[in-house]
């Protein structure tokens, strides 16, 4: 990228060119957790040594880049070349999956490397005050000891429809959260820090696109399956949101089988145990537990048929509480759904796993920091 010599940049001042050059270098340094010399960076970004040196001076002053320890070069005399690296500890970001039955929170550095993770499971977080107390506890534990690595952005995945402005439009699962201003109170936890909310399934699909089963996929369907049910999809390589953020929100349609499916699932759980134990047992092919998971697949299959035939995905990725038994669940869907399709589709477990929503939320937070704080696209 030869920014400083691009004749197509019309009316660009030297100051703007210097800023553009420094952003190109910062982007290059952020891609890998290694240090680079001025000569190496000059070759990578296609800029002259003096231009690189000036840009590095700016980035060091801004706090995004630091001088690294020089590497010894055997059999070479003279002063060692200075090396520079992006300071991924200059800030941190949060991604939190705030669900009806559990919370997963992750704090990461500016390269997305996990610094802390907290997971808590609950019988039910529908009560607003219990949810608020639980969120405060998780956030406190995630941010303990941040020191010189301040939180620059936080994103929360919620079981709700979130519009294009980031406002919660409505939620069937946890209406009391909105009524009792839980989202507003969460924002108050981070004064002066950008705090975002997004739909849980859409964030999980985002994580799959970056790190999992949607990499290289143009059209895909993501399913959240368990006591919470949801869907999100990628169309032509982009996450589909809909005009009001409600794309994939089929949980209230009786023809899908989804409204009654969670209650039917819980009714099949033997007394003295819980859903988590049953799903784990099904993943280990315990017969009675497998029957519970397969029956759940049959309950939700009508809605999945409708989604698959509507968007024609290359792959259907399954996450949510059924994940420990996702292979059993996917096999049951294949048996039930595929005969109803004109073209077969692959059903596969999420490869991002339990942290899919939280990882998608991290991606949203990192995107904001790169754009608003670092000046990167």
PDB file of C-alpha atoms in Angstrom, residues 106-335:
ATOM      1  CA  UNK A 106     -14.917 -12.445  27.673  1.00  0.00           C
ATOM      2  CA  UNK A 107     -12.361  -9.640  27.891  1.00  0.00           C
ATOM      3  CA  UNK A 108      -9.740  -9.461  25.153  1.00  0.00           C
ATOM      4  CA  UNK A 109      -6.807  -7.299  24.124  1.00  0.00           C
ATOM      5  CA  UNK A 110      -6.732  -5.248  20.943  1.00  0.00           C
ATOM      6  CA  UNK A 111      -5.745  -8.284  18.865  1.00  0.00           C
ATOM      7  CA  UNK A 112      -8.713 -10.239  20.216  1.00  0.00           C
ATOM      8  CA  UNK A 113      -6.592 -12.448  22.491  1.00  0.00           C
ATOM      9  CA  UNK A 114      -8.608 -13.540  25.539  1.00  0.00           C
ATOM     10  CA  UNK A 115      -7.473 -11.983  28.815  1.00  0.00           C
ATOM     11  CA  UNK A 116     -10.326 -13.148  31.041  1.00  0.00           C
ATOM     12  CA  UNK A 117     -13.416 -15.320  30.782  1.00  0.00           C
ATOM     13  CA  UNK A 118     -16.350 -15.711  33.166  1.00  0.00           C
ATOM     14  CA  UNK A 119     -19.259 -18.120  32.791  1.00  0.00           C
ATOM     15  CA  UNK A 120     -22.263 -18.484  35.050  1.00  0.00           C
ATOM     16  CA  UNK A 121     -25.358 -20.646  34.597  1.00  0.00           C
ATOM     17  CA  UNK A 122     -28.766 -19.932  36.091  1.00  0.00           C
ATOM     18  CA  UNK A 123     -32.123 -21.653  36.280  1.00  0.00           C
ATOM     19  CA  UNK A 124     -33.797 -18.478  35.025  1.00  0.00           C
ATOM     20  CA  UNK A 125     -32.661 -14.865  34.605  1.00  0.00           C
ATOM     21  CA  UNK A 126     -36.019 -13.461  33.495  1.00  0.00           C
ATOM     22  CA  UNK A 127     -36.261 -11.460  36.729  1.00  0.00           C
ATOM     23  CA  UNK A 128     -34.764  -8.049  35.983  1.00  0.00           C
ATOM     24  CA  UNK A 129     -33.145  -7.503  39.387  1.00  0.00           C
ATOM     25  CA  UNK A 130     -31.490 -10.914  39.392  1.00  0.00           C
ATOM     26  CA  UNK A 131     -30.223 -10.297  35.869  1.00  0.00           C
ATOM     27  CA  UNK A 132     -28.882  -6.893  36.879  1.00  0.00           C
ATOM     28  CA  UNK A 133     -27.078  -8.299  39.933  1.00  0.00           C
ATOM     29  CA  UNK A 134     -25.597 -11.122  37.857  1.00  0.00           C
ATOM     30  CA  UNK A 135     -24.373  -8.781  35.108  1.00  0.00           C
ATOM     31  CA  UNK A 136     -22.685  -6.522  37.666  1.00  0.00           C
ATOM     32  CA  UNK A 137     -20.891  -9.517  39.176  1.00  0.00           C
ATOM     33  CA  UNK A 138     -19.676 -10.814  35.810  1.00  0.00           C
ATOM     34  CA  UNK A 139     -18.505  -7.379  34.662  1.00  0.00           C
ATOM     35  CA  UNK A 140     -16.691  -6.792  37.956  1.00  0.00           C
ATOM     36  CA  UNK A 141     -14.826 -10.085  37.615  1.00  0.00           C
ATOM     37  CA  UNK A 142     -13.996  -9.479  33.954  1.00  0.00           C
ATOM     38  CA  UNK A 143     -12.582  -6.020  34.568  1.00  0.00           C
ATOM     39  CA  UNK A 144     -10.727  -6.750  37.811  1.00  0.00           C
ATOM     40  CA  UNK A 145      -7.089  -5.766  37.489  1.00  0.00           C
ATOM     41  CA  UNK A 146      -7.383  -4.064  34.097  1.00  0.00           C
ATOM     42  CA  UNK A 147      -4.850  -1.488  35.288  1.00  0.00           C
ATOM     43  CA  UNK A 148      -3.321   0.316  32.331  1.00  0.00           C
ATOM     44  CA  UNK A 149      -5.510  -1.601  29.867  1.00  0.00           C
ATOM     45  CA  UNK A 150      -8.802   0.329  30.023  1.00  0.00           C
ATOM     46  CA  UNK A 151     -12.003  -1.029  28.531  1.00  0.00           C
ATOM     47  CA  UNK A 152     -12.590   0.862  25.283  1.00  0.00           C
ATOM     48  CA  UNK A 153     -15.825  -0.831  24.151  1.00  0.00           C
ATOM     49  CA  UNK A 154     -18.329  -3.386  25.419  1.00  0.00           C
ATOM     50  CA  UNK A 155     -20.979  -5.341  23.520  1.00  0.00           C
ATOM     51  CA  UNK A 156     -23.791  -7.421  25.022  1.00  0.00           C
ATOM     52  CA  UNK A 157     -25.648 -10.131  23.157  1.00  0.00           C
ATOM     53  CA  UNK A 158     -29.285 -10.345  24.269  1.00  0.00           C
ATOM     54  CA  UNK A 159     -32.329 -12.494  23.389  1.00  0.00           C
ATOM     55  CA  UNK A 160     -34.107  -9.567  21.776  1.00  0.00           C
ATOM     56  CA  UNK A 161     -34.709  -7.845  18.467  1.00  0.00           C
ATOM     57  CA  UNK A 162     -32.201  -5.012  18.145  1.00  0.00           C
ATOM     58  CA  UNK A 163     -32.734  -2.440  15.403  1.00  0.00           C
ATOM     59  CA  UNK A 164     -30.134  -0.833  13.160  1.00  0.00           C
ATOM     60  CA  UNK A 165     -29.502   1.962  15.685  1.00  0.00           C
ATOM     61  CA  UNK A 166     -28.614  -0.557  18.401  1.00  0.00           C
ATOM     62  CA  UNK A 167     -31.834   0.000  20.361  1.00  0.00           C
ATOM     63  CA  UNK A 168     -33.771  -2.982  21.698  1.00  0.00           C
ATOM     64  CA  UNK A 169     -37.038  -3.040  19.772  1.00  0.00           C
ATOM     65  CA  UNK A 170     -38.759  -5.852  21.644  1.00  0.00           C
ATOM     66  CA  UNK A 171     -38.150  -9.154  23.410  1.00  0.00           C
ATOM     67  CA  UNK A 172     -40.492 -12.024  24.086  1.00  0.00           C
ATOM     68  CA  UNK A 173     -37.985 -13.894  26.263  1.00  0.00           C
ATOM     69  CA  UNK A 174     -37.117 -11.190  28.812  1.00  0.00           C
ATOM     70  CA  UNK A 175     -39.589  -8.267  28.630  1.00  0.00           C
ATOM     71  CA  UNK A 176     -38.930  -7.325  32.251  1.00  0.00           C
ATOM     72  CA  UNK A 177     -35.320  -6.423  31.377  1.00  0.00           C
ATOM     73  CA  UNK A 178     -36.579  -3.648  29.126  1.00  0.00           C
ATOM     74  CA  UNK A 179     -39.350  -2.561  31.480  1.00  0.00           C
ATOM     75  CA  UNK A 180     -36.904  -2.267  34.397  1.00  0.00           C
ATOM     76  CA  UNK A 181     -34.210  -0.507  32.320  1.00  0.00           C
ATOM     77  CA  UNK A 182     -31.557  -3.220  32.586  1.00  0.00           C
ATOM     78  CA  UNK A 183     -29.882  -2.171  29.287  1.00  0.00           C
ATOM     79  CA  UNK A 184     -29.655   1.446  30.466  1.00  0.00           C
ATOM     80  CA  UNK A 185     -28.183   0.370  33.784  1.00  0.00           C
ATOM     81  CA  UNK A 186     -25.609  -1.753  31.960  1.00  0.00           C
ATOM     82  CA  UNK A 187     -24.553   1.297  29.941  1.00  0.00           C
ATOM     83  CA  UNK A 188     -24.170   3.195  33.222  1.00  0.00           C
ATOM     84  CA  UNK A 189     -21.523   0.642  34.250  1.00  0.00           C
ATOM     85  CA  UNK A 190     -19.251   2.024  31.526  1.00  0.00           C
ATOM     86  CA  UNK A 191     -19.323   5.841  31.717  1.00  0.00           C
ATOM     87  CA  UNK A 192     -17.665   7.358  28.685  1.00  0.00           C
ATOM     88  CA  UNK A 193     -17.238   3.943  27.031  1.00  0.00           C
ATOM     89  CA  UNK A 194     -19.100   2.854  23.896  1.00  0.00           C
ATOM     90  CA  UNK A 195     -21.563   0.147  24.933  1.00  0.00           C
ATOM     91  CA  UNK A 196     -23.555  -1.802  22.367  1.00  0.00           C
ATOM     92  CA  UNK A 197     -26.376  -4.354  22.328  1.00  0.00           C
ATOM     93  CA  UNK A 198     -27.136  -6.845  19.593  1.00  0.00           C
ATOM     94  CA  UNK A 199     -29.221  -9.943  18.999  1.00  0.00           C
ATOM     95  CA  UNK A 200     -27.568 -13.097  20.329  1.00  0.00           C
ATOM     96  CA  UNK A 201     -28.085 -15.232  17.215  1.00  0.00           C
ATOM     97  CA  UNK A 202     -26.746 -12.498  14.944  1.00  0.00           C
ATOM     98  CA  UNK A 203     -23.616 -12.130  17.061  1.00  0.00           C
ATOM     99  CA  UNK A 204     -23.101 -15.903  17.026  1.00  0.00           C
ATOM    100  CA  UNK A 205     -23.390 -15.880  13.236  1.00  0.00           C
ATOM    101  CA  UNK A 206     -20.820 -13.079  13.147  1.00  0.00           C
ATOM    102  CA  UNK A 207     -18.416 -15.218  15.179  1.00  0.00           C
ATOM    103  CA  UNK A 208     -18.982 -18.184  12.867  1.00  0.00           C
ATOM    104  CA  UNK A 209     -18.182 -15.966   9.868  1.00  0.00           C
ATOM    105  CA  UNK A 210     -14.899 -14.836  11.434  1.00  0.00           C
ATOM    106  CA  UNK A 211     -13.661 -18.014  13.102  1.00  0.00           C
ATOM    107  CA  UNK A 212     -16.004 -20.924  12.415  1.00  0.00           C
ATOM    108  CA  UNK A 213     -18.322 -22.721  10.056  1.00  0.00           C
ATOM    109  CA  UNK A 214     -19.275 -19.664   7.963  1.00  0.00           C
ATOM    110  CA  UNK A 215     -15.729 -18.826   6.846  1.00  0.00           C
ATOM    111  CA  UNK A 216     -15.798 -18.677   3.068  1.00  0.00           C
ATOM    112  CA  UNK A 217     -19.586 -19.258   3.062  1.00  0.00           C
ATOM    113  CA  UNK A 218     -21.790 -16.907   1.045  1.00  0.00           C
ATOM    114  CA  UNK A 219     -25.160 -18.167   2.313  1.00  0.00           C
ATOM    115  CA  UNK A 220     -25.545 -19.771   5.732  1.00  0.00           C
ATOM    116  CA  UNK A 221     -28.124 -20.321   8.472  1.00  0.00           C
ATOM    117  CA  UNK A 222     -27.237 -20.217  12.186  1.00  0.00           C
ATOM    118  CA  UNK A 223     -29.581 -21.801  14.734  1.00  0.00           C
ATOM    119  CA  UNK A 224     -29.674 -21.170  18.486  1.00  0.00           C
ATOM    120  CA  UNK A 225     -31.350 -24.273  19.887  1.00  0.00           C
ATOM    121  CA  UNK A 226     -32.358 -24.993  23.473  1.00  0.00           C
ATOM    122  CA  UNK A 227     -34.657 -23.280  25.918  1.00  0.00           C
ATOM    123  CA  UNK A 228     -33.914 -20.175  23.860  1.00  0.00           C
ATOM    124  CA  UNK A 229     -34.543 -20.572  20.137  1.00  0.00           C
ATOM    125  CA  UNK A 230     -33.372 -18.184  17.467  1.00  0.00           C
ATOM    126  CA  UNK A 231     -31.953 -17.931  13.991  1.00  0.00           C
ATOM    127  CA  UNK A 232     -29.687 -15.683  11.982  1.00  0.00           C
ATOM    128  CA  UNK A 233     -28.441 -15.926   8.454  1.00  0.00           C
ATOM    129  CA  UNK A 234     -25.751 -14.747   6.104  1.00  0.00           C
ATOM    130  CA  UNK A 235     -26.858 -13.778   2.589  1.00  0.00           C
ATOM    131  CA  UNK A 236     -24.315 -13.106  -0.161  1.00  0.00           C
ATOM    132  CA  UNK A 237     -21.570 -12.966   2.444  1.00  0.00           C
ATOM    133  CA  UNK A 238     -23.271 -10.410   4.712  1.00  0.00           C
ATOM    134  CA  UNK A 239     -25.241 -10.783   7.922  1.00  0.00           C
ATOM    135  CA  UNK A 240     -28.962 -10.241   7.211  1.00  0.00           C
ATOM    136  CA  UNK A 241     -30.629  -7.875   9.682  1.00  0.00           C
ATOM    137  CA  UNK A 242     -33.869  -6.844   8.032  1.00  0.00           C
ATOM    138  CA  UNK A 243     -35.426  -3.392   7.970  1.00  0.00           C
ATOM    139  CA  UNK A 244     -36.024  -3.377  11.746  1.00  0.00           C
ATOM    140  CA  UNK A 245     -33.464  -5.948  12.880  1.00  0.00           C
ATOM    141  CA  UNK A 246     -36.010  -8.768  12.965  1.00  0.00           C
ATOM    142  CA  UNK A 247     -34.638 -11.049  10.218  1.00  0.00           C
ATOM    143  CA  UNK A 248     -34.880 -14.653  11.410  1.00  0.00           C
ATOM    144  CA  UNK A 249     -37.250 -13.885  14.306  1.00  0.00           C
ATOM    145  CA  UNK A 250     -39.641 -16.798  13.745  1.00  0.00           C
ATOM    146  CA  UNK A 251     -39.991 -17.928  17.338  1.00  0.00           C
ATOM    147  CA  UNK A 252     -43.522 -16.603  17.712  1.00  0.00           C
ATOM    148  CA  UNK A 253     -44.966 -18.329  14.643  1.00  0.00           C
ATOM    149  CA  UNK A 254     -47.035 -21.389  15.551  1.00  0.00           C
ATOM    150  CA  UNK A 255     -46.409 -23.008  12.143  1.00  0.00           C
ATOM    151  CA  UNK A 256     -42.686 -23.298  12.983  1.00  0.00           C
ATOM    152  CA  UNK A 257     -43.242 -25.441  16.057  1.00  0.00           C
ATOM    153  CA  UNK A 258     -40.880 -23.136  17.904  1.00  0.00           C
ATOM    154  CA  UNK A 259     -43.199 -21.426  20.438  1.00  0.00           C
ATOM    155  CA  UNK A 260     -44.032 -24.679  22.227  1.00  0.00           C
ATOM    156  CA  UNK A 261     -40.701 -26.470  21.683  1.00  0.00           C
ATOM    157  CA  UNK A 262     -38.788 -25.218  24.775  1.00  0.00           C
ATOM    158  CA  UNK A 263     -41.591 -26.217  27.159  1.00  0.00           C
ATOM    159  CA  UNK A 264     -41.917 -29.615  25.464  1.00  0.00           C
ATOM    160  CA  UNK A 265     -38.146 -30.060  25.792  1.00  0.00           C
ATOM    161  CA  UNK A 266     -38.183 -29.307  29.513  1.00  0.00           C
ATOM    162  CA  UNK A 267     -41.193 -31.595  30.034  1.00  0.00           C
ATOM    163  CA  UNK A 268     -39.146 -34.527  28.685  1.00  0.00           C
ATOM    164  CA  UNK A 269     -36.287 -34.006  31.139  1.00  0.00           C
ATOM    165  CA  UNK A 270     -36.454 -36.735  33.818  1.00  0.00           C
ATOM    166  CA  UNK A 271     -37.050 -35.554  37.377  1.00  0.00           C
ATOM    167  CA  UNK A 272     -33.890 -35.210  39.399  1.00  0.00           C
ATOM    168  CA  UNK A 273     -31.779 -34.018  36.500  1.00  0.00           C
ATOM    169  CA  UNK A 274     -31.490 -30.944  34.258  1.00  0.00           C
ATOM    170  CA  UNK A 275     -31.202 -30.046  30.606  1.00  0.00           C
ATOM    171  CA  UNK A 276     -27.430 -29.625  30.701  1.00  0.00           C
ATOM    172  CA  UNK A 277     -26.953 -33.149  32.069  1.00  0.00           C
ATOM    173  CA  UNK A 278     -29.365 -34.635  29.525  1.00  0.00           C
ATOM    174  CA  UNK A 279     -27.654 -32.937  26.608  1.00  0.00           C
ATOM    175  CA  UNK A 280     -24.218 -34.065  27.777  1.00  0.00           C
ATOM    176  CA  UNK A 281     -25.542 -37.616  28.157  1.00  0.00           C
ATOM    177  CA  UNK A 282     -27.018 -37.469  24.663  1.00  0.00           C
ATOM    178  CA  UNK A 283     -23.625 -36.422  23.340  1.00  0.00           C
ATOM    179  CA  UNK A 284     -22.272 -39.591  24.933  1.00  0.00           C
ATOM    180  CA  UNK A 285     -25.041 -41.541  23.153  1.00  0.00           C
ATOM    181  CA  UNK A 286     -27.067 -42.471  26.240  1.00  0.00           C
ATOM    182  CA  UNK A 287     -30.268 -43.879  24.729  1.00  0.00           C
ATOM    183  CA  UNK A 288     -32.903 -42.035  26.780  1.00  0.00           C
ATOM    184  CA  UNK A 289     -31.073 -38.711  26.427  1.00  0.00           C
ATOM    185  CA  UNK A 290     -30.696 -39.228  22.675  1.00  0.00           C
ATOM    186  CA  UNK A 291     -34.463 -39.713  22.459  1.00  0.00           C
ATOM    187  CA  UNK A 292     -35.019 -36.358  24.204  1.00  0.00           C
ATOM    188  CA  UNK A 293     -32.725 -34.526  21.768  1.00  0.00           C
ATOM    189  CA  UNK A 294     -34.200 -36.222  18.709  1.00  0.00           C
ATOM    190  CA  UNK A 295     -37.738 -35.367  19.856  1.00  0.00           C
ATOM    191  CA  UNK A 296     -36.685 -31.741  20.252  1.00  0.00           C
ATOM    192  CA  UNK A 297     -35.280 -31.783  16.697  1.00  0.00           C
ATOM    193  CA  UNK A 298     -38.632 -33.074  15.443  1.00  0.00           C
ATOM    194  CA  UNK A 299     -40.446 -30.259  17.272  1.00  0.00           C
ATOM    195  CA  UNK A 300     -38.366 -27.483  15.686  1.00  0.00           C
ATOM    196  CA  UNK A 301     -37.981 -29.082  12.238  1.00  0.00           C
ATOM    197  CA  UNK A 302     -41.014 -27.352  10.636  1.00  0.00           C
ATOM    198  CA  UNK A 303     -39.492 -23.912  11.219  1.00  0.00           C
ATOM    199  CA  UNK A 304     -36.086 -25.052  10.016  1.00  0.00           C
ATOM    200  CA  UNK A 305     -37.640 -26.356   6.796  1.00  0.00           C
ATOM    201  CA  UNK A 306     -39.230 -22.951   6.262  1.00  0.00           C
ATOM    202  CA  UNK A 307     -35.951 -21.109   6.794  1.00  0.00           C
ATOM    203  CA  UNK A 308     -33.873 -23.468   4.667  1.00  0.00           C
ATOM    204  CA  UNK A 309     -36.280 -23.334   1.749  1.00  0.00           C
ATOM    205  CA  UNK A 310     -36.483 -19.536   2.020  1.00  0.00           C
ATOM    206  CA  UNK A 311     -32.777 -18.678   2.016  1.00  0.00           C
ATOM    207  CA  UNK A 312     -31.245 -21.819   0.407  1.00  0.00           C
ATOM    208  CA  UNK A 313     -28.108 -21.932   2.620  1.00  0.00           C
ATOM    209  CA  UNK A 314     -24.912 -23.821   1.872  1.00  0.00           C
ATOM    210  CA  UNK A 315     -24.672 -24.934   5.491  1.00  0.00           C
ATOM    211  CA  UNK A 316     -26.755 -24.852   8.669  1.00  0.00           C
ATOM    212  CA  UNK A 317     -24.670 -24.309  11.835  1.00  0.00           C
ATOM    213  CA  UNK A 318     -26.202 -25.351  15.158  1.00  0.00           C
ATOM    214  CA  UNK A 319     -25.350 -23.733  18.502  1.00  0.00           C
ATOM    215  CA  UNK A 320     -27.057 -23.003  21.797  1.00  0.00           C
ATOM    216  CA  UNK A 321     -27.762 -25.340  24.690  1.00  0.00           C
ATOM    217  CA  UNK A 322     -27.926 -28.439  22.457  1.00  0.00           C
ATOM    218  CA  UNK A 323     -24.275 -27.982  21.469  1.00  0.00           C
ATOM    219  CA  UNK A 324     -22.874 -30.879  23.567  1.00  0.00           C
ATOM    220  CA  UNK A 325     -25.278 -33.155  21.642  1.00  0.00           C
ATOM    221  CA  UNK A 326     -25.175 -31.208  18.386  1.00  0.00           C
ATOM    222  CA  UNK A 327     -24.057 -34.199  16.332  1.00  0.00           C
ATOM    223  CA  UNK A 328     -27.137 -36.138  17.496  1.00  0.00           C
ATOM    224  CA  UNK A 329     -29.347 -33.101  16.891  1.00  0.00           C
ATOM    225  CA  UNK A 330     -27.888 -32.461  13.424  1.00  0.00           C
ATOM    226  CA  UNK A 331     -28.282 -36.109  12.427  1.00  0.00           C
ATOM    227  CA  UNK A 332     -31.947 -36.004  13.477  1.00  0.00           C
ATOM    228  CA  UNK A 333     -32.502 -32.821  11.477  1.00  0.00           C
ATOM    229  CA  UNK A 334     -30.874 -34.397   8.446  1.00  0.00           C
ATOM    230  CA  UNK A 335     -33.281 -37.344   8.658  1.00  0.00           C
TER     231      UNK A 335
END
